[in-house]
Short mmCIF file of C-alpha atoms and ligand atoms in Angstrom, two decimals:
data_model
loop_
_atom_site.label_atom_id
_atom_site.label_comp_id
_atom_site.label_asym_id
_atom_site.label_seq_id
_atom_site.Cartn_x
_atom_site.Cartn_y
_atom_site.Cartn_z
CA UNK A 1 -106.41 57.23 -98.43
CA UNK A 2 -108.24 55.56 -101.39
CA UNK A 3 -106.52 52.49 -101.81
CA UNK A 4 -107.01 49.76 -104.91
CA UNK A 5 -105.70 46.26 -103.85
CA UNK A 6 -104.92 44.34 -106.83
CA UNK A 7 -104.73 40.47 -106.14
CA UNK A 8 -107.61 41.24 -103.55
CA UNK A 9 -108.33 37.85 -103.47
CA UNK A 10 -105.07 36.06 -102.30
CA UNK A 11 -103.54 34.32 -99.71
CA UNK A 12 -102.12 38.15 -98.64
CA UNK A 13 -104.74 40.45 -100.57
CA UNK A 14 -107.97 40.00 -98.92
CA UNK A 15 -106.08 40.31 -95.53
CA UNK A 16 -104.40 43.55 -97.04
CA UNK A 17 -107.72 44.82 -97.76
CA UNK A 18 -109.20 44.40 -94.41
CA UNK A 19 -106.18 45.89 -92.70
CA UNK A 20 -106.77 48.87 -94.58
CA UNK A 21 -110.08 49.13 -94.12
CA UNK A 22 -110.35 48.52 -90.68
CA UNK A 23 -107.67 51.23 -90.56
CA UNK A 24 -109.84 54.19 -92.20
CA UNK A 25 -109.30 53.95 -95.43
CA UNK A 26 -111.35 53.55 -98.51
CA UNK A 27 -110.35 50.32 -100.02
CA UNK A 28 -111.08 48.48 -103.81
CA UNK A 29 -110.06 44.97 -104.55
CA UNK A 30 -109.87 43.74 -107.85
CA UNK A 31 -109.30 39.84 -108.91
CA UNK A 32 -109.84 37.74 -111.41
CA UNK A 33 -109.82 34.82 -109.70
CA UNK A 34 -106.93 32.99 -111.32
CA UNK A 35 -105.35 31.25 -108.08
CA UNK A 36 -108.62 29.89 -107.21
CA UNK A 37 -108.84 28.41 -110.86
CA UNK A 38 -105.73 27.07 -110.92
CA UNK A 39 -105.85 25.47 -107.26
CA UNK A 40 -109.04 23.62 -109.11
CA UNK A 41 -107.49 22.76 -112.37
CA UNK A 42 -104.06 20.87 -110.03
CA UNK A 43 -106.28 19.72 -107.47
CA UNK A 44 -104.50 21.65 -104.64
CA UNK A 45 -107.36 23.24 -102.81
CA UNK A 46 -107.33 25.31 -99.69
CA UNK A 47 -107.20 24.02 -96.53
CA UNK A 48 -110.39 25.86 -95.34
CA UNK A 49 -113.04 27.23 -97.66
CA UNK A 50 -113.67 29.99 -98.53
CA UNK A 51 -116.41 32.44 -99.54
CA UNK A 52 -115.73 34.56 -102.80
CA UNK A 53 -115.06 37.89 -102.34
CA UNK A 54 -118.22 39.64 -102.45
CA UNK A 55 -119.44 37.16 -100.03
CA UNK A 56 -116.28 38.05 -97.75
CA UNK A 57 -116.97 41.32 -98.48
CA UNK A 58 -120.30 40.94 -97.19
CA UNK A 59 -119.46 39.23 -93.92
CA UNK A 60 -116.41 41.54 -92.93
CA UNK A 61 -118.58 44.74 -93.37
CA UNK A 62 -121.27 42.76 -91.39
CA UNK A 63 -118.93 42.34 -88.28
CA UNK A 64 -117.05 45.90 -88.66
CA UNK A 65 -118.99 48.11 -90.28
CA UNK A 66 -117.05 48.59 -93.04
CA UNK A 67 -117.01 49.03 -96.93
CA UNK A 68 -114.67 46.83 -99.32
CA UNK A 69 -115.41 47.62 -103.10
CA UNK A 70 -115.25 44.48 -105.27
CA UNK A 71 -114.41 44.59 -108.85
CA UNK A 72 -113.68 40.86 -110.58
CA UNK A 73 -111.99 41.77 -113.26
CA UNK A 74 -108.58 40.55 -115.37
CA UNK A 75 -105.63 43.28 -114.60
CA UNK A 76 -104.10 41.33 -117.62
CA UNK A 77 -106.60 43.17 -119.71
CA UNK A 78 -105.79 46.83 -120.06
CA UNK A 79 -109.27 48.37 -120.70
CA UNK A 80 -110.23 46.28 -117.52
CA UNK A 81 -107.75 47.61 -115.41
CA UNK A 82 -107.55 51.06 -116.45
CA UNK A 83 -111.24 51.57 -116.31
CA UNK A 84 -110.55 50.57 -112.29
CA UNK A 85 -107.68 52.44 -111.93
CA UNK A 86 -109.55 56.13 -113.93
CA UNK A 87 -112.45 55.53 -111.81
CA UNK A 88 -111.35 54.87 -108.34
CA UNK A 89 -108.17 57.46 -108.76
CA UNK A 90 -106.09 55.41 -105.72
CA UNK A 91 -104.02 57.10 -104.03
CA UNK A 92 -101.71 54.09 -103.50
CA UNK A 93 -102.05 51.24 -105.88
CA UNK A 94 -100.24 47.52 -104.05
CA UNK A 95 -100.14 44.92 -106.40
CA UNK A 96 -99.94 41.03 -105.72
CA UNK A 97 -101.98 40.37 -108.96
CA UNK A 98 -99.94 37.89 -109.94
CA UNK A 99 -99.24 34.01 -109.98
CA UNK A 100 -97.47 33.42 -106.61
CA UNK A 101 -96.37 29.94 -106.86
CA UNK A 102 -92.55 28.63 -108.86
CA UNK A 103 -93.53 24.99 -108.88
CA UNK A 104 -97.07 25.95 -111.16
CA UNK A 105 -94.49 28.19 -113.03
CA UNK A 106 -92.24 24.68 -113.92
CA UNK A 107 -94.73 22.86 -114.68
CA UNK A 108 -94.69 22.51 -118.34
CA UNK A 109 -95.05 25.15 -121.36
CA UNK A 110 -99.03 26.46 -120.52
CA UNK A 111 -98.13 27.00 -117.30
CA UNK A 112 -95.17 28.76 -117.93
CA UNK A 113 -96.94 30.96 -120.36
CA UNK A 114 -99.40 31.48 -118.22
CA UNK A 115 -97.26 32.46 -115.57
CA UNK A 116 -95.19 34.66 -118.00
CA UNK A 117 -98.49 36.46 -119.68
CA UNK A 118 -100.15 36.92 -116.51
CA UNK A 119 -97.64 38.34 -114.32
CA UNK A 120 -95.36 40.93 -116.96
CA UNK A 121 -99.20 41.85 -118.77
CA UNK A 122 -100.66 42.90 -114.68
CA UNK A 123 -97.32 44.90 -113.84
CA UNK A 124 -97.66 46.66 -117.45
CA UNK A 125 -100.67 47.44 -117.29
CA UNK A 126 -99.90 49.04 -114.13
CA UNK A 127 -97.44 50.57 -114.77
CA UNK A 128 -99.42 52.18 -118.44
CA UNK A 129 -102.61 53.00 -116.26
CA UNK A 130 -101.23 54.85 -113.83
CA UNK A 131 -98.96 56.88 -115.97
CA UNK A 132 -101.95 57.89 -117.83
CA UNK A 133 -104.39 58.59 -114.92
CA UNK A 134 -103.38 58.84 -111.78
CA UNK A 135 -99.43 59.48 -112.30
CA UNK A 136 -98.86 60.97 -108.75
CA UNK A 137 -100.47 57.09 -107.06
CA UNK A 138 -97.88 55.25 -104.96
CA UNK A 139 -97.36 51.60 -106.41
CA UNK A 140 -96.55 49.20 -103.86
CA UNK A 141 -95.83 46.49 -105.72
CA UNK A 142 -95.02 42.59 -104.04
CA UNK A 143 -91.68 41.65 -105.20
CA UNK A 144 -89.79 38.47 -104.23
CA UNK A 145 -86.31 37.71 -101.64
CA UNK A 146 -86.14 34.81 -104.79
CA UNK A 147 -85.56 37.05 -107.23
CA UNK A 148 -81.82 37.89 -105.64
CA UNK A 149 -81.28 33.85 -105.64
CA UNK A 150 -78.90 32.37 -103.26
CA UNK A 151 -75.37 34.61 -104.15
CA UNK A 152 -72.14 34.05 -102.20
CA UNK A 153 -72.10 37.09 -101.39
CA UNK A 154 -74.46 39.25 -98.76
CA UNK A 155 -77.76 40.51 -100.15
CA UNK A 156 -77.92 44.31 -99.96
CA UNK A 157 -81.60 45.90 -99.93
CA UNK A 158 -82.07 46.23 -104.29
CA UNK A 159 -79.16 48.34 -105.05
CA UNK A 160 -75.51 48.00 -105.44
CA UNK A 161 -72.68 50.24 -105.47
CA UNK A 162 -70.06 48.70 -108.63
CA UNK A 163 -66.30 49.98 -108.83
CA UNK A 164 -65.05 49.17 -112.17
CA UNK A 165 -61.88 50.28 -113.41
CA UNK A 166 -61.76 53.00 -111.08
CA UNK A 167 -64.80 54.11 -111.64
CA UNK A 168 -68.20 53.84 -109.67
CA UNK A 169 -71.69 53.17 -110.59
CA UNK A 170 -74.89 52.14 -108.43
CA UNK A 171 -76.96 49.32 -110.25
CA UNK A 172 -79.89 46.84 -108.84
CA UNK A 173 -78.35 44.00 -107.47
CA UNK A 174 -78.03 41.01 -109.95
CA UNK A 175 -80.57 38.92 -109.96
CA UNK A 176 -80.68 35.46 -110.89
CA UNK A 177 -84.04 33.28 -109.84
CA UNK A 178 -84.55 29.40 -109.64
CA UNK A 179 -88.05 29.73 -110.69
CA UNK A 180 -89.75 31.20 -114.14
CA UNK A 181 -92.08 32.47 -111.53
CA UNK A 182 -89.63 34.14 -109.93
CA UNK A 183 -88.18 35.28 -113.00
CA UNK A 184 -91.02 37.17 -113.79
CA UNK A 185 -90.71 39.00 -110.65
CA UNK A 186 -87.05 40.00 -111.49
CA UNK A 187 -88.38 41.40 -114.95
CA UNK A 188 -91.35 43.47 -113.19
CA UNK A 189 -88.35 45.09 -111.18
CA UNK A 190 -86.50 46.18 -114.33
CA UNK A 191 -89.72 47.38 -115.99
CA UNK A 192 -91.11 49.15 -113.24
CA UNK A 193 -87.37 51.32 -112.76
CA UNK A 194 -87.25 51.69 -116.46
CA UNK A 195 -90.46 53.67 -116.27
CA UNK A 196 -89.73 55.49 -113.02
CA UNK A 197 -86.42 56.63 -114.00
CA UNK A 198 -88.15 57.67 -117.50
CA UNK A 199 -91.90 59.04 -116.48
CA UNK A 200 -91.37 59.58 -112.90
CA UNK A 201 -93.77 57.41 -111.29
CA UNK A 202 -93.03 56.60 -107.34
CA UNK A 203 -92.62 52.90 -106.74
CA UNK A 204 -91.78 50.44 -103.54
CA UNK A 205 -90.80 47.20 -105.07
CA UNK A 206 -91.25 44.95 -101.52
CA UNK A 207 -89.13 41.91 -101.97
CA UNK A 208 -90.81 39.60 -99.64
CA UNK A 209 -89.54 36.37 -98.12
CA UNK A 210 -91.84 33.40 -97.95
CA UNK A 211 -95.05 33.72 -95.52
CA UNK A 212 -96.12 31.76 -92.92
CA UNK A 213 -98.92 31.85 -90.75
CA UNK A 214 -103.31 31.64 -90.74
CA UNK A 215 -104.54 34.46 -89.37
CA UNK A 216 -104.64 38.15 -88.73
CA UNK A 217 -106.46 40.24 -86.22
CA UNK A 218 -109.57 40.88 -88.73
CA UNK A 219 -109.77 37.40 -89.89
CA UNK A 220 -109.91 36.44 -86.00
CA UNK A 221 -113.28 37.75 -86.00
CA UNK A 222 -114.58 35.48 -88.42
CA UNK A 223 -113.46 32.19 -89.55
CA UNK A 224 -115.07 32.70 -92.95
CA UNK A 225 -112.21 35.70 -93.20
CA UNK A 226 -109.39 33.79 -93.27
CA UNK A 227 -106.87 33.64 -96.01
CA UNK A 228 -106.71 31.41 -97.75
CA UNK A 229 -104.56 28.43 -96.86
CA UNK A 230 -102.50 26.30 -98.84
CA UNK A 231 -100.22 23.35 -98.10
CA UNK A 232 -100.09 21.08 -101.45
CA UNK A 233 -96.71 21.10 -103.34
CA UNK A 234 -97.92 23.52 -105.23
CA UNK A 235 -99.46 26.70 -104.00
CA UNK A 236 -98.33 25.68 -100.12
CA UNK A 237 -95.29 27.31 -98.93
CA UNK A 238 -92.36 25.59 -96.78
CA UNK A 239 -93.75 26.65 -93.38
CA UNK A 240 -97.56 25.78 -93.79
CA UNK A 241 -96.73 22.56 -95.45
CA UNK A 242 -94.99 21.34 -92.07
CA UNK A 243 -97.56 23.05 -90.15
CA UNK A 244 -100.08 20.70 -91.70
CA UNK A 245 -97.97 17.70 -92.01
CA UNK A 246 -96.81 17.39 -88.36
CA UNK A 247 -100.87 17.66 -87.51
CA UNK A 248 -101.36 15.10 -90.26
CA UNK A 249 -98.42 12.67 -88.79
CA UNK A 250 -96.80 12.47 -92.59
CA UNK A 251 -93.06 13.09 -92.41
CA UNK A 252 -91.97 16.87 -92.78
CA UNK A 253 -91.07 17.13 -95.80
CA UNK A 254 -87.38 18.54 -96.66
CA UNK A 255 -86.30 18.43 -100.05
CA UNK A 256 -82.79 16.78 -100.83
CA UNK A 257 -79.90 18.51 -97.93
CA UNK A 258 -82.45 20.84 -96.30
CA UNK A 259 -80.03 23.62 -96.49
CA UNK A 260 -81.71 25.89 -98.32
CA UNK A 261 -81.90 29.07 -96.37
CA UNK A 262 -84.78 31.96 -96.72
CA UNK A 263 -85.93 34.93 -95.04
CA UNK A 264 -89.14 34.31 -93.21
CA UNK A 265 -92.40 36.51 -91.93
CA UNK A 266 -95.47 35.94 -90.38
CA UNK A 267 -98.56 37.34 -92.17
CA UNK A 268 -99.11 39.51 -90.02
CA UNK A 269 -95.98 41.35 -90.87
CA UNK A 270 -97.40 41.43 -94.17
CA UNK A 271 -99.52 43.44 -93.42
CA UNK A 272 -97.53 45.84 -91.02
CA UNK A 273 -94.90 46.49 -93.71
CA UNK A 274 -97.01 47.17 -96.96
CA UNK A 275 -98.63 49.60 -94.47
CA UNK A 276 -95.63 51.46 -93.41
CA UNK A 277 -94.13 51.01 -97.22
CA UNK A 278 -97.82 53.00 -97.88
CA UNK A 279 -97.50 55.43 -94.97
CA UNK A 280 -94.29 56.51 -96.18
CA UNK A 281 -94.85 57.00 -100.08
CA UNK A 282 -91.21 57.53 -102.05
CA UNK A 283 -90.45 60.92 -104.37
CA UNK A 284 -91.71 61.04 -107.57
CA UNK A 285 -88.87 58.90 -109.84
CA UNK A 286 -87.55 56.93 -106.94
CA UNK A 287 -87.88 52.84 -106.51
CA UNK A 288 -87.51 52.04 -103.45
CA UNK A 289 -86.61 48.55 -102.70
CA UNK A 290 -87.19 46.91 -98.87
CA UNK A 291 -86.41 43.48 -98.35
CA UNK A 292 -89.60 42.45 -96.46
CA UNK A 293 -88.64 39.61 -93.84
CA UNK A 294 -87.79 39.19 -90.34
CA UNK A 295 -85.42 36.21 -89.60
CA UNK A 296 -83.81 33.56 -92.15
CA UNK A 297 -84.11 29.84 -91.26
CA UNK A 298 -82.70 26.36 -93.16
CA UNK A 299 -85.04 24.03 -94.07
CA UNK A 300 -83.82 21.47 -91.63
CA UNK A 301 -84.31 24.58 -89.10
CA UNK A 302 -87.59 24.89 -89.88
CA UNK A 303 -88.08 21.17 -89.45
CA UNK A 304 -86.36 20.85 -86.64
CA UNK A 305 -88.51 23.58 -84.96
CA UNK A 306 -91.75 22.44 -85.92
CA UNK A 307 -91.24 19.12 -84.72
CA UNK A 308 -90.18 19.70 -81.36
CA UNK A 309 -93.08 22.04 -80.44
CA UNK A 310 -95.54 19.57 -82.08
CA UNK A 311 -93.91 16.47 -80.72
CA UNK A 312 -94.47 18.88 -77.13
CA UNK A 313 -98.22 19.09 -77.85
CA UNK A 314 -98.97 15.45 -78.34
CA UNK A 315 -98.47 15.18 -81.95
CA UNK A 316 -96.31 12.21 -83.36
CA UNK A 317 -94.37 14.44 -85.90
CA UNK A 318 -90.70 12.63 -88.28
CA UNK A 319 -88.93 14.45 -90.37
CA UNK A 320 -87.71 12.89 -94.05
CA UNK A 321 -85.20 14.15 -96.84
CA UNK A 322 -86.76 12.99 -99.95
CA UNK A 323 -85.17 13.93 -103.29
CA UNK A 324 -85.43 17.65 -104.27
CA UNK A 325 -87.63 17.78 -106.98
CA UNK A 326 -86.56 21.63 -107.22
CA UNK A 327 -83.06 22.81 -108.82
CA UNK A 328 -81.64 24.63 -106.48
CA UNK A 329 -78.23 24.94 -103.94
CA UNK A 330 -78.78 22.57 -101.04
CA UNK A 331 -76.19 24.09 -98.86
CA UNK A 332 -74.78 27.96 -99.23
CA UNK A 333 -74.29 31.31 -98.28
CA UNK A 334 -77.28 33.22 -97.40
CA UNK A 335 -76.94 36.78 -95.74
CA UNK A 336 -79.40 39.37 -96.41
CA UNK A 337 -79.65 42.65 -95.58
CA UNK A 338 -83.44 43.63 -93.78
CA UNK A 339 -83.06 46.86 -92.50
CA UNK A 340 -85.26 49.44 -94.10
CA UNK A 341 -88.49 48.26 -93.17
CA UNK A 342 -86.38 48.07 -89.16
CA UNK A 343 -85.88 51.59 -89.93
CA UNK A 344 -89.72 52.33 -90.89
CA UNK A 345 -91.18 51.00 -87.88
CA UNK A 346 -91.79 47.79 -88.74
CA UNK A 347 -92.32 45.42 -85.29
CA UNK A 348 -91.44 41.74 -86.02
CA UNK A 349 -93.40 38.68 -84.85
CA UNK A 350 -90.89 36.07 -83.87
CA UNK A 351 -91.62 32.92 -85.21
CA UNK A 352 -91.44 31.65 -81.60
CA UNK A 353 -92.10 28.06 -79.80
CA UNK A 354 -95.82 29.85 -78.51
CA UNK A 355 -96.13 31.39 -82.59
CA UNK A 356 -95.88 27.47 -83.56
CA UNK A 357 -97.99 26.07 -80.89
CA UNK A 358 -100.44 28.93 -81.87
CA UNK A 359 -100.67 28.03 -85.23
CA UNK A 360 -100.83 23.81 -85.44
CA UNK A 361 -103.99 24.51 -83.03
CA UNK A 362 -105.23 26.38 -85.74
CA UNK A 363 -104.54 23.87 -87.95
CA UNK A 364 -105.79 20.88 -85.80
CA UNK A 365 -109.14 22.40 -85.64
CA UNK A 366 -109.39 21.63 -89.86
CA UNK A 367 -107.43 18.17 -89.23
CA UNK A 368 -110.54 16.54 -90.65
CA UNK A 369 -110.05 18.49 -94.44
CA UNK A 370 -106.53 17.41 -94.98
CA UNK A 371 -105.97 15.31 -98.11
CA UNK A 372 -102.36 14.06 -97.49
CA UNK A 373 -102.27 12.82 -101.38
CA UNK A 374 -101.50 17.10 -101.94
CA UNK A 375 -98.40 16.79 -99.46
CA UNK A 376 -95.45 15.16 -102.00
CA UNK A 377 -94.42 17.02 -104.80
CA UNK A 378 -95.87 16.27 -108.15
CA UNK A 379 -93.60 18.66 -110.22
CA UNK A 380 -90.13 18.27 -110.59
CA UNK A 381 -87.63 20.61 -112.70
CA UNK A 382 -84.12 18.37 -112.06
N1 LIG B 1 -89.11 23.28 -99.37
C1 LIG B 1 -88.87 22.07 -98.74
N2 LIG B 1 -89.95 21.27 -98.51
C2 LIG B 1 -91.22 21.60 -98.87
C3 LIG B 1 -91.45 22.84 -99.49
C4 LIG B 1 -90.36 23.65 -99.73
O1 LIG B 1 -87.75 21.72 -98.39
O2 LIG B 1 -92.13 20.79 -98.62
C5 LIG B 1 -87.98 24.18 -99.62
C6 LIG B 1 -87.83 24.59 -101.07
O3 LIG B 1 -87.10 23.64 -101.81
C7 LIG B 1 -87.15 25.94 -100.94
C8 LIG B 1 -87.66 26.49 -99.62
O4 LIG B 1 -88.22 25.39 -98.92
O5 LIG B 1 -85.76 25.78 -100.85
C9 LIG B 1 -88.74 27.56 -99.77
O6 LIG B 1 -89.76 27.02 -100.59
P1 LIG B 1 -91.25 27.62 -100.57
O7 LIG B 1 -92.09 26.71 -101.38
O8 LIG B 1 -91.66 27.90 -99.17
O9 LIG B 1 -91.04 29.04 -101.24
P2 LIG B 1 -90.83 29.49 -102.75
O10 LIG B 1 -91.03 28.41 -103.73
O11 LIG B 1 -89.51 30.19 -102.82
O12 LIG B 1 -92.00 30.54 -102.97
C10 LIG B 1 -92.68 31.20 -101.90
C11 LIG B 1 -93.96 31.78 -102.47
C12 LIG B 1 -93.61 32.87 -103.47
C13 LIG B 1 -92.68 33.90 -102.82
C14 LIG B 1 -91.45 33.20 -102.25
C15 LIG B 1 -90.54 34.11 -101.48
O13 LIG B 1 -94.74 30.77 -103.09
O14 LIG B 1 -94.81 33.49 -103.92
O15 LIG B 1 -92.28 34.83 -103.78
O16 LIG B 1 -91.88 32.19 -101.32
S1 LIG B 1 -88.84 33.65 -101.67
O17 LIG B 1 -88.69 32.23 -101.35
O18 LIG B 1 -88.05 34.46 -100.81
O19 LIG B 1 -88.51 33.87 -103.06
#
């Protein structure tokens, strides 16, 4: 299939990208670069560096033999993306073009805007290019488990059935984020079904827990392939921050009760379940919603874990509460459904002791670029 990989450059599009291509099919990435720029501008750089993409492109079609097409361009900018999208003609368009991270989002009003422009303008345009060119293309687009919140009651998979009065509707789930960033993500979900149910296009909205985890098979072959890894208080996410604090012996950091309860996946099952959400493209005029994770931890789970398997291997890993600088519920109900992707095919990788292990190894052999004055948080909405 011709596939165009928006986001080709992020922590889960440039693995996307060589998935695909490894798998057959004939893959475009297009980025603008804005993570990398704003990593710079908050001083929260990677973990390991990395090449830009037509360098990456370079070295993974040196070591497999095949073709990723680069385009660095701004899918905020209409002309830009639709000249992309009318001259490829994807058959399946998955979008992560977007700014990932809530904490940038809180930051203050420019990058809130930022956030806001960046992230409604990509899914938009989208949206606008497709329905003008290629109207039959599968969007996969990256949704967010945050964009549900923390309700007390379960989490069904997008859609719920309402009796009111006696009388019966079926409406997305409400939504209610703890993030402007994952706001943003709750008002791509009501665009994208307002122009589905109008115009017909076919849309999976993935709503993805948080992702752990450094490699993938095609990065193995190169260390220059590897996504690209983040564990400041920023851009770093809950499991590879106390990956790279237990190998930096700093105190895991939980925020305030450690209670707060997610639904995890490894990268890798990134990758398996945007493939089988691609495999299996919906009917014209459906959104189809899959709540992309495999298991749902606590904080103080995840602590708890990560410190006994490092404290196994040698390392000298604590684990501190230090205030929350996040609003959010410390301690609730968290059940959410996770069955259609089950249903699909989808394979999980455990987040096992030997997983862990696996992956502070990895990080032990970059010990020597970790710049513990990125671990505590630096922006607080309380
Ligand atoms: N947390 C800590 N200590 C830390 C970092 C985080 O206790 O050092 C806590 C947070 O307060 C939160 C939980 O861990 O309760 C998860 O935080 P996170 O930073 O791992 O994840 P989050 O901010 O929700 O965002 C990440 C990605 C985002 C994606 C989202 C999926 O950055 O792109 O959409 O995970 S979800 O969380 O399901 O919305």
């Amino acid at each position: 299939m011709k596939i165009l990989i928006l986001g080709g450059d992020g922590y889960l599009g440039w693995p996307t990208a060589m998935d695909m291509a490894a798998k057959g099919h004939e893959v475009c990435v297009m980025d603008n670069y804005l993570r990398r720029n704003m990593a710079q501008e908050t001083c929260s750089e990677a973990l390991i560096p990395m090449p830009n993409l037509h360098e990456r492109a370079r070295i993974f079609a040196a070591e497999s033999g095949k073709t990723i097409d680069v385009v660095i361009g701004d899918c905020a900018d209409y002309r830009v993306l639709e000249r992309v999208v009318r001259d490829f003609a994807p058959e399946a368009l998955i979008h992560y073009a977007e700014q990932p991270s809530g904490p940038y989002s809180m930051r203050g009003f420019d990058e809130a805007k930022r956030t806001f422009d960046n992230n409604l303008g990509a899914t938009f345009n989208v949206i606008w290019a497709v329905k003008e060119h290629v109207p039959d293309c599968h969007i996969i687009k990256l949704g967010t488990m945050g964009e549900y919140g923390t309700p007390n009651i379960d989490i069904e998979e997008g859609w719920l059935n309402v009796e009111h009065k006696g009388r019966q509707q079926k409406f997305l789930y409400p939504r209610q984020a703890g993030t402007l960033y994952h706001t943003t993500k709750v008002l791509d979900t009501d665009l994208l079904w307002f122009y589905v149910r109008t115009y017909g296009l076919r849309v999976t909205d993935l709503m993805q827990g948080p992702v752990y985890g450094l490699s993938t098979e095609q990065s193995d072959i190169n260390q220059q392939l590897l996504p690209n890894f983040h564990y400041d208080d920023i851009f770093g996410t809950a499991v590879n921050r106390f990956l790279v604090q237990a190998v930096a012996g700093v105190p895991l950091t939980v925020y305030g009760k450690g209670g707060q309860t997610r639904g995890y996946l490894n990268i890798r099952d990134t990758l398996q379940c945007v493939s089988l959400a691609m495999e299996t493209p919906v009917e014209k005029g459906k959104l189809r919603i899959l709540n992309q994770f495999t298991e749902q931890f606590s904080v103080n789970e995840l602590a708890e874990r990560i410190s006994r398997v490092g404290n196994a291997m040698g390392l000298n890993v604590t684990v501190e509460s230090i205030d929350n600088p996040r609003k959010e519920p410390e301690e609730h109900y968290y059940n959410a459904i996770h069955s259609g992707l089950l249903d699909l095919g989808l394979e999980p990788h455990y987040m096992t002791d030997d997983v862990i292990a696996s992956m502070l190894e990895q990080v032990m052999t970059y010990r020597d670029h970790i710049d513990v004055r990125k671990i505590m948080p630096r922006v607080r909405w309380k």
